Amino acid sequence: HLILDGRVNFVCQADYRKGKDIFFVVATVLEKMKSDFDFAELLKKHKTTAEISAQKG
């Protein structure tokens, strides 16, 4: 079994219509990727701001 073997995270029927399981899985994975990217960018921005403040002060 692919999930039990740790080879995949999700198993869905190959029905790509909006509202079907695979649609929600793909949409959720993409949303998580965007959130992770946005969070990393936010950390970079605040780290840069803190470094500039430290240099001034």
PDB file of N, CA and C in Angstrom:
ATOM      1  N   HIS A   1       0.859  -1.182   0.000  1.00  0.00           N
ATOM      2  CA  HIS A   1       0.000   0.000   0.000  1.00  0.00           C
ATOM      3  C   HIS A   1       0.895   1.231   0.000  1.00  0.00           C
ATOM      4  N   LEU A   2       0.683   2.125  -0.929  1.00  0.00           N
ATOM      5  CA  LEU A   2       1.575   3.270  -1.116  1.00  0.00           C
ATOM      6  C   LEU A   2       1.614   4.198   0.091  1.00  0.00           C
ATOM      7  N   ILE A   3       0.467   4.468   0.693  1.00  0.00           N
ATOM      8  CA  ILE A   3       0.438   5.378   1.846  1.00  0.00           C
ATOM      9  C   ILE A   3       1.132   4.740   3.041  1.00  0.00           C
ATOM     10  N   LEU A   4       0.813   3.500   3.333  1.00  0.00           N
ATOM     11  CA  LEU A   4       1.424   2.824   4.479  1.00  0.00           C
ATOM     12  C   LEU A   4       2.928   2.669   4.311  1.00  0.00           C
ATOM     13  N   ASP A   5       3.387   2.536   3.070  1.00  0.00           N
ATOM     14  CA  ASP A   5       4.825   2.432   2.795  1.00  0.00           C
ATOM     15  C   ASP A   5       5.518   3.790   2.806  1.00  0.00           C
ATOM     16  N   GLY A   6       4.743   4.874   2.958  1.00  0.00           N
ATOM     17  CA  GLY A   6       5.324   6.210   2.973  1.00  0.00           C
ATOM     18  C   GLY A   6       5.776   6.687   1.603  1.00  0.00           C
ATOM     19  N   ARG A   7       5.225   6.086   0.549  1.00  0.00           N
ATOM     20  CA  ARG A   7       5.643   6.442  -0.808  1.00  0.00           C
ATOM     21  C   ARG A   7       4.812   7.562  -1.404  1.00  0.00           C
ATOM     22  N   VAL A   8       3.620   7.798  -0.864  1.00  0.00           N
ATOM     23  CA  VAL A   8       2.759   8.898  -1.303  1.00  0.00           C
ATOM     24  C   VAL A   8       2.043   9.466  -0.087  1.00  0.00           C
ATOM     25  N   ASN A   9       1.542  10.676  -0.223  1.00  0.00           N
ATOM     26  CA  ASN A   9       0.778  11.296   0.859  1.00  0.00           C
ATOM     27  C   ASN A   9      -0.722  11.191   0.643  1.00  0.00           C
ATOM     28  N   PHE A  10      -1.150  11.098  -0.606  1.00  0.00           N
ATOM     29  CA  PHE A  10      -2.575  11.091  -0.937  1.00  0.00           C
ATOM     30  C   PHE A  10      -2.842  10.081  -2.045  1.00  0.00           C
ATOM     31  N   VAL A  11      -4.006   9.464  -1.984  1.00  0.00           N
ATOM     32  CA  VAL A  11      -4.467   8.592  -3.054  1.00  0.00           C
ATOM     33  C   VAL A  11      -5.887   9.018  -3.387  1.00  0.00           C
ATOM     34  N   CYS A  12      -6.113   9.369  -4.652  1.00  0.00           N
ATOM     35  CA  CYS A  12      -7.431   9.833  -5.098  1.00  0.00           C
ATOM     36  C   CYS A  12      -7.736   9.221  -6.456  1.00  0.00           C
ATOM     37  N   GLN A  13      -9.015   9.158  -6.763  1.00  0.00           N
ATOM     38  CA  GLN A  13      -9.396   8.768  -8.111  1.00  0.00           C
ATOM     39  C   GLN A  13      -8.932   9.855  -9.074  1.00  0.00           C
ATOM     40  N   ALA A  14      -8.592   9.458 -10.287  1.00  0.00           N
ATOM     41  CA  ALA A  14      -8.103  10.404 -11.291  1.00  0.00           C
ATOM     42  C   ALA A  14      -9.269  11.140 -11.948  1.00  0.00           C
ATOM     43  N   ASP A  15     -10.040  11.817 -11.122  1.00  0.00           N
ATOM     44  CA  ASP A  15     -11.168  12.620 -11.601  1.00  0.00           C
ATOM     45  C   ASP A  15     -10.818  14.067 -11.301  1.00  0.00           C
ATOM     46  N   TYR A  16     -10.416  14.795 -12.332  1.00  0.00           N
ATOM     47  CA  TYR A  16      -9.850  16.130 -12.167  1.00  0.00           C
ATOM     48  C   TYR A  16     -10.879  17.251 -12.205  1.00  0.00           C
ATOM     49  N   ARG A  17     -12.148  16.901 -12.144  1.00  0.00           N
ATOM     50  CA  ARG A  17     -13.185  17.931 -12.161  1.00  0.00           C
ATOM     51  C   ARG A  17     -13.207  18.698 -10.841  1.00  0.00           C
ATOM     52  N   LYS A  18     -13.563  19.985 -10.954  1.00  0.00           N
ATOM     53  CA  LYS A  18     -13.660  20.829  -9.766  1.00  0.00           C
ATOM     54  C   LYS A  18     -14.641  20.198  -8.780  1.00  0.00           C
ATOM     55  N   GLY A  19     -14.249  20.184  -7.520  1.00  0.00           N
ATOM     56  CA  GLY A  19     -15.103  19.630  -6.483  1.00  0.00           C
ATOM     57  C   GLY A  19     -14.798  18.182  -6.140  1.00  0.00           C
ATOM     58  N   LYS A  20     -13.981  17.526  -6.936  1.00  0.00           N
ATOM     59  CA  LYS A  20     -13.623  16.136  -6.657  1.00  0.00           C
ATOM     60  C   LYS A  20     -12.417  16.096  -5.721  1.00  0.00           C
ATOM     61  N   ASP A  21     -12.154  14.931  -5.133  1.00  0.00           N
ATOM     62  CA  ASP A  21     -11.090  14.793  -4.130  1.00  0.00           C
ATOM     63  C   ASP A  21      -9.748  15.326  -4.607  1.00  0.00           C
ATOM     64  N   ILE A  22      -9.337  14.942  -5.803  1.00  0.00           N
ATOM     65  CA  ILE A  22      -8.009  15.353  -6.274  1.00  0.00           C
ATOM     66  C   ILE A  22      -7.919  16.867  -6.439  1.00  0.00           C
ATOM     67  N   PHE A  23      -9.028  17.494  -6.800  1.00  0.00           N
ATOM     68  CA  PHE A  23      -9.061  18.954  -6.916  1.00  0.00           C
ATOM     69  C   PHE A  23      -8.726  19.588  -5.569  1.00  0.00           C
ATOM     70  N   PHE A  24      -9.354  19.101  -4.504  1.00  0.00           N
ATOM     71  CA  PHE A  24      -9.113  19.666  -3.178  1.00  0.00           C
ATOM     72  C   PHE A  24      -7.701  19.362  -2.677  1.00  0.00           C
ATOM     73  N   VAL A  25      -7.194  18.173  -2.975  1.00  0.00           N
ATOM     74  CA  VAL A  25      -5.830  17.830  -2.563  1.00  0.00           C
ATOM     75  C   VAL A  25      -4.833  18.764  -3.241  1.00  0.00           C
ATOM     76  N   VAL A  26      -4.936  18.901  -4.549  1.00  0.00           N
ATOM     77  CA  VAL A  26      -3.997  19.754  -5.291  1.00  0.00           C
ATOM     78  C   VAL A  26      -4.126  21.208  -4.854  1.00  0.00           C
ATOM     79  N   ALA A  27      -5.348  21.694  -4.717  1.00  0.00           N
ATOM     80  CA  ALA A  27      -5.556  23.085  -4.297  1.00  0.00           C
ATOM     81  C   ALA A  27      -4.967  23.331  -2.914  1.00  0.00           C
ATOM     82  N   THR A  28      -5.155  22.395  -1.996  1.00  0.00           N
ATOM     83  CA  THR A  28      -4.636  22.551  -0.638  1.00  0.00           C
ATOM     84  C   THR A  28      -3.114  22.510  -0.616  1.00  0.00           C
ATOM     85  N   VAL A  29      -2.511  21.622  -1.393  1.00  0.00           N
ATOM     86  CA  VAL A  29      -1.046  21.555  -1.472  1.00  0.00           C
ATOM     87  C   VAL A  29      -0.490  22.862  -2.031  1.00  0.00           C
ATOM     88  N   LEU A  30      -1.111  23.393  -3.076  1.00  0.00           N
ATOM     89  CA  LEU A  30      -0.655  24.660  -3.652  1.00  0.00           C
ATOM     90  C   LEU A  30      -0.812  25.811  -2.661  1.00  0.00           C
ATOM     91  N   GLU A  31      -1.904  25.833  -1.920  1.00  0.00           N
ATOM     92  CA  GLU A  31      -2.103  26.874  -0.908  1.00  0.00           C
ATOM     93  C   GLU A  31      -1.029  26.788   0.172  1.00  0.00           C
ATOM     94  N   LYS A  32      -0.681  25.554   0.588  1.00  0.00           N
ATOM     95  CA  LYS A  32       0.365  25.381   1.601  1.00  0.00           C
ATOM     96  C   LYS A  32       1.713  25.850   1.070  1.00  0.00           C
ATOM     97  N   MET A  33       2.011  25.518  -0.181  1.00  0.00           N
ATOM     98  CA  MET A  33       3.271  25.962  -0.774  1.00  0.00           C
ATOM     99  C   MET A  33       3.352  27.482  -0.803  1.00  0.00           C
ATOM    100  N   LYS A  34       2.263  28.137  -1.171  1.00  0.00           N
ATOM    101  CA  LYS A  34       2.239  29.598  -1.205  1.00  0.00           C
ATOM    102  C   LYS A  34       2.389  30.170   0.196  1.00  0.00           C
ATOM    103  N   SER A  35       1.711  29.587   1.165  1.00  0.00           N
ATOM    104  CA  SER A  35       1.821  30.061   2.547  1.00  0.00           C
ATOM    105  C   SER A  35       3.246  29.908   3.063  1.00  0.00           C
ATOM    106  N   ASP A  36       3.870  28.763   2.784  1.00  0.00           N
ATOM    107  CA  ASP A  36       5.258  28.543   3.205  1.00  0.00           C
ATOM    108  C   ASP A  36       6.191  29.566   2.561  1.00  0.00           C
ATOM    109  N   PHE A  37       5.989  29.838   1.276  1.00  0.00           N
ATOM    110  CA  PHE A  37       6.803  30.827   0.573  1.00  0.00           C
ATOM    111  C   PHE A  37       6.600  32.213   1.173  1.00  0.00           C
ATOM    112  N   ASP A  38       5.341  32.600   1.376  1.00  0.00           N
ATOM    113  CA  ASP A  38       5.037  33.916   1.946  1.00  0.00           C
ATOM    114  C   ASP A  38       5.647  34.071   3.335  1.00  0.00           C
ATOM    115  N   PHE A  39       5.596  33.012   4.134  1.00  0.00           N
ATOM    116  CA  PHE A  39       6.169  33.058   5.480  1.00  0.00           C
ATOM    117  C   PHE A  39       7.687  33.227   5.410  1.00  0.00           C
ATOM    118  N   ALA A  40       8.339  32.500   4.517  1.00  0.00           N
ATOM    119  CA  ALA A  40       9.793  32.623   4.361  1.00  0.00           C
ATOM    120  C   ALA A  40      10.171  34.030   3.920  1.00  0.00           C
ATOM    121  N   GLU A  41       9.401  34.613   3.010  1.00  0.00           N
ATOM    122  CA  GLU A  41       9.663  35.982   2.565  1.00  0.00           C
ATOM    123  C   GLU A  41       9.472  36.975   3.710  1.00  0.00           C
ATOM    124  N   LEU A  42       8.460  36.760   4.524  1.00  0.00           N
ATOM    125  CA  LEU A  42       8.217  37.623   5.677  1.00  0.00           C
ATOM    126  C   LEU A  42       9.384  37.558   6.660  1.00  0.00           C
ATOM    127  N   LEU A  43       9.888  36.353   6.911  1.00  0.00           N
ATOM    128  CA  LEU A  43      11.048  36.209   7.798  1.00  0.00           C
ATOM    129  C   LEU A  43      12.261  36.944   7.238  1.00  0.00           C
ATOM    130  N   LYS A  44      12.500  36.807   5.934  1.00  0.00           N
ATOM    131  CA  LYS A  44      13.630  37.503   5.310  1.00  0.00           C
ATOM    132  C   LYS A  44      13.497  39.008   5.460  1.00  0.00           C
ATOM    133  N   LYS A  45      12.303  39.513   5.226  1.00  0.00           N
ATOM    134  CA  LYS A  45      12.060  40.951   5.319  1.00  0.00           C
ATOM    135  C   LYS A  45      12.339  41.457   6.730  1.00  0.00           C
ATOM    136  N   HIS A  46      11.849  40.741   7.721  1.00  0.00           N
ATOM    137  CA  HIS A  46      12.035  41.190   9.098  1.00  0.00           C
ATOM    138  C   HIS A  46      13.475  41.010   9.564  1.00  0.00           C
ATOM    139  N   LYS A  47      14.148  39.983   9.059  1.00  0.00           N
ATOM    140  CA  LYS A  47      15.557  39.806   9.396  1.00  0.00           C
ATOM    141  C   LYS A  47      16.366  40.962   8.824  1.00  0.00           C
ATOM    142  N   THR A  48      16.085  41.330   7.581  1.00  0.00           N
ATOM    143  CA  THR A  48      16.782  42.451   6.948  1.00  0.00           C
ATOM    144  C   THR A  48      16.515  43.745   7.710  1.00  0.00           C
ATOM    145  N   THR A  49      15.270  43.966   8.097  1.00  0.00           N
ATOM    146  CA  THR A  49      14.910  45.163   8.860  1.00  0.00           C
ATOM    147  C   THR A  49      15.652  45.195  10.188  1.00  0.00           C
ATOM    148  N   ALA A  50      15.740  44.061  10.857  1.00  0.00           N
ATOM    149  CA  ALA A  50      16.442  43.987  12.138  1.00  0.00           C
ATOM    150  C   ALA A  50      17.934  44.245  11.954  1.00  0.00           C
ATOM    151  N   GLU A  51      18.512  43.734  10.869  1.00  0.00           N
ATOM    152  CA  GLU A  51      19.935  43.957  10.607  1.00  0.00           C
ATOM    153  C   GLU A  51      20.215  45.431  10.350  1.00  0.00           C
ATOM    154  N   ILE A  52      19.357  46.089   9.599  1.00  0.00           N
ATOM    155  CA  ILE A  52      19.529  47.520   9.324  1.00  0.00           C
ATOM    156  C   ILE A  52      19.414  48.318  10.616  1.00  0.00           C
ATOM    157  N   SER A  53      18.447  47.974  11.442  1.00  0.00           N
ATOM    158  CA  SER A  53      18.263  48.668  12.723  1.00  0.00           C
ATOM    159  C   SER A  53      19.465  48.472  13.632  1.00  0.00           C
ATOM    160  N   ALA A  54      20.028  47.274  13.635  1.00  0.00           N
ATOM    161  CA  ALA A  54      21.183  46.986  14.479  1.00  0.00           C
ATOM    162  C   ALA A  54      22.405  47.774  14.024  1.00  0.00           C
ATOM    163  N   GLN A  55      22.550  47.959  12.719  1.00  0.00           N
ATOM    164  CA  GLN A  55      23.681  48.715  12.189  1.00  0.00           C
ATOM    165  C   GLN A  55      23.580  50.190  12.556  1.00  0.00           C
ATOM    166  N   LYS A  56      22.357  50.699  12.625  1.00  0.00           N
ATOM    167  CA  LYS A  56      22.147  52.108  12.953  1.00  0.00           C
ATOM    168  C   LYS A  56      22.331  52.380  14.435  1.00  0.00           C
ATOM    169  N   GLY A  57      22.006  51.393  15.225  1.00  0.00           N
ATOM    170  CA  GLY A  57      21.905  51.673  16.631  1.00  0.00           C
ATOM    171  C   GLY A  57      22.947  51.173  17.494  1.00  0.00           C
TER     172      GLY A  57
END
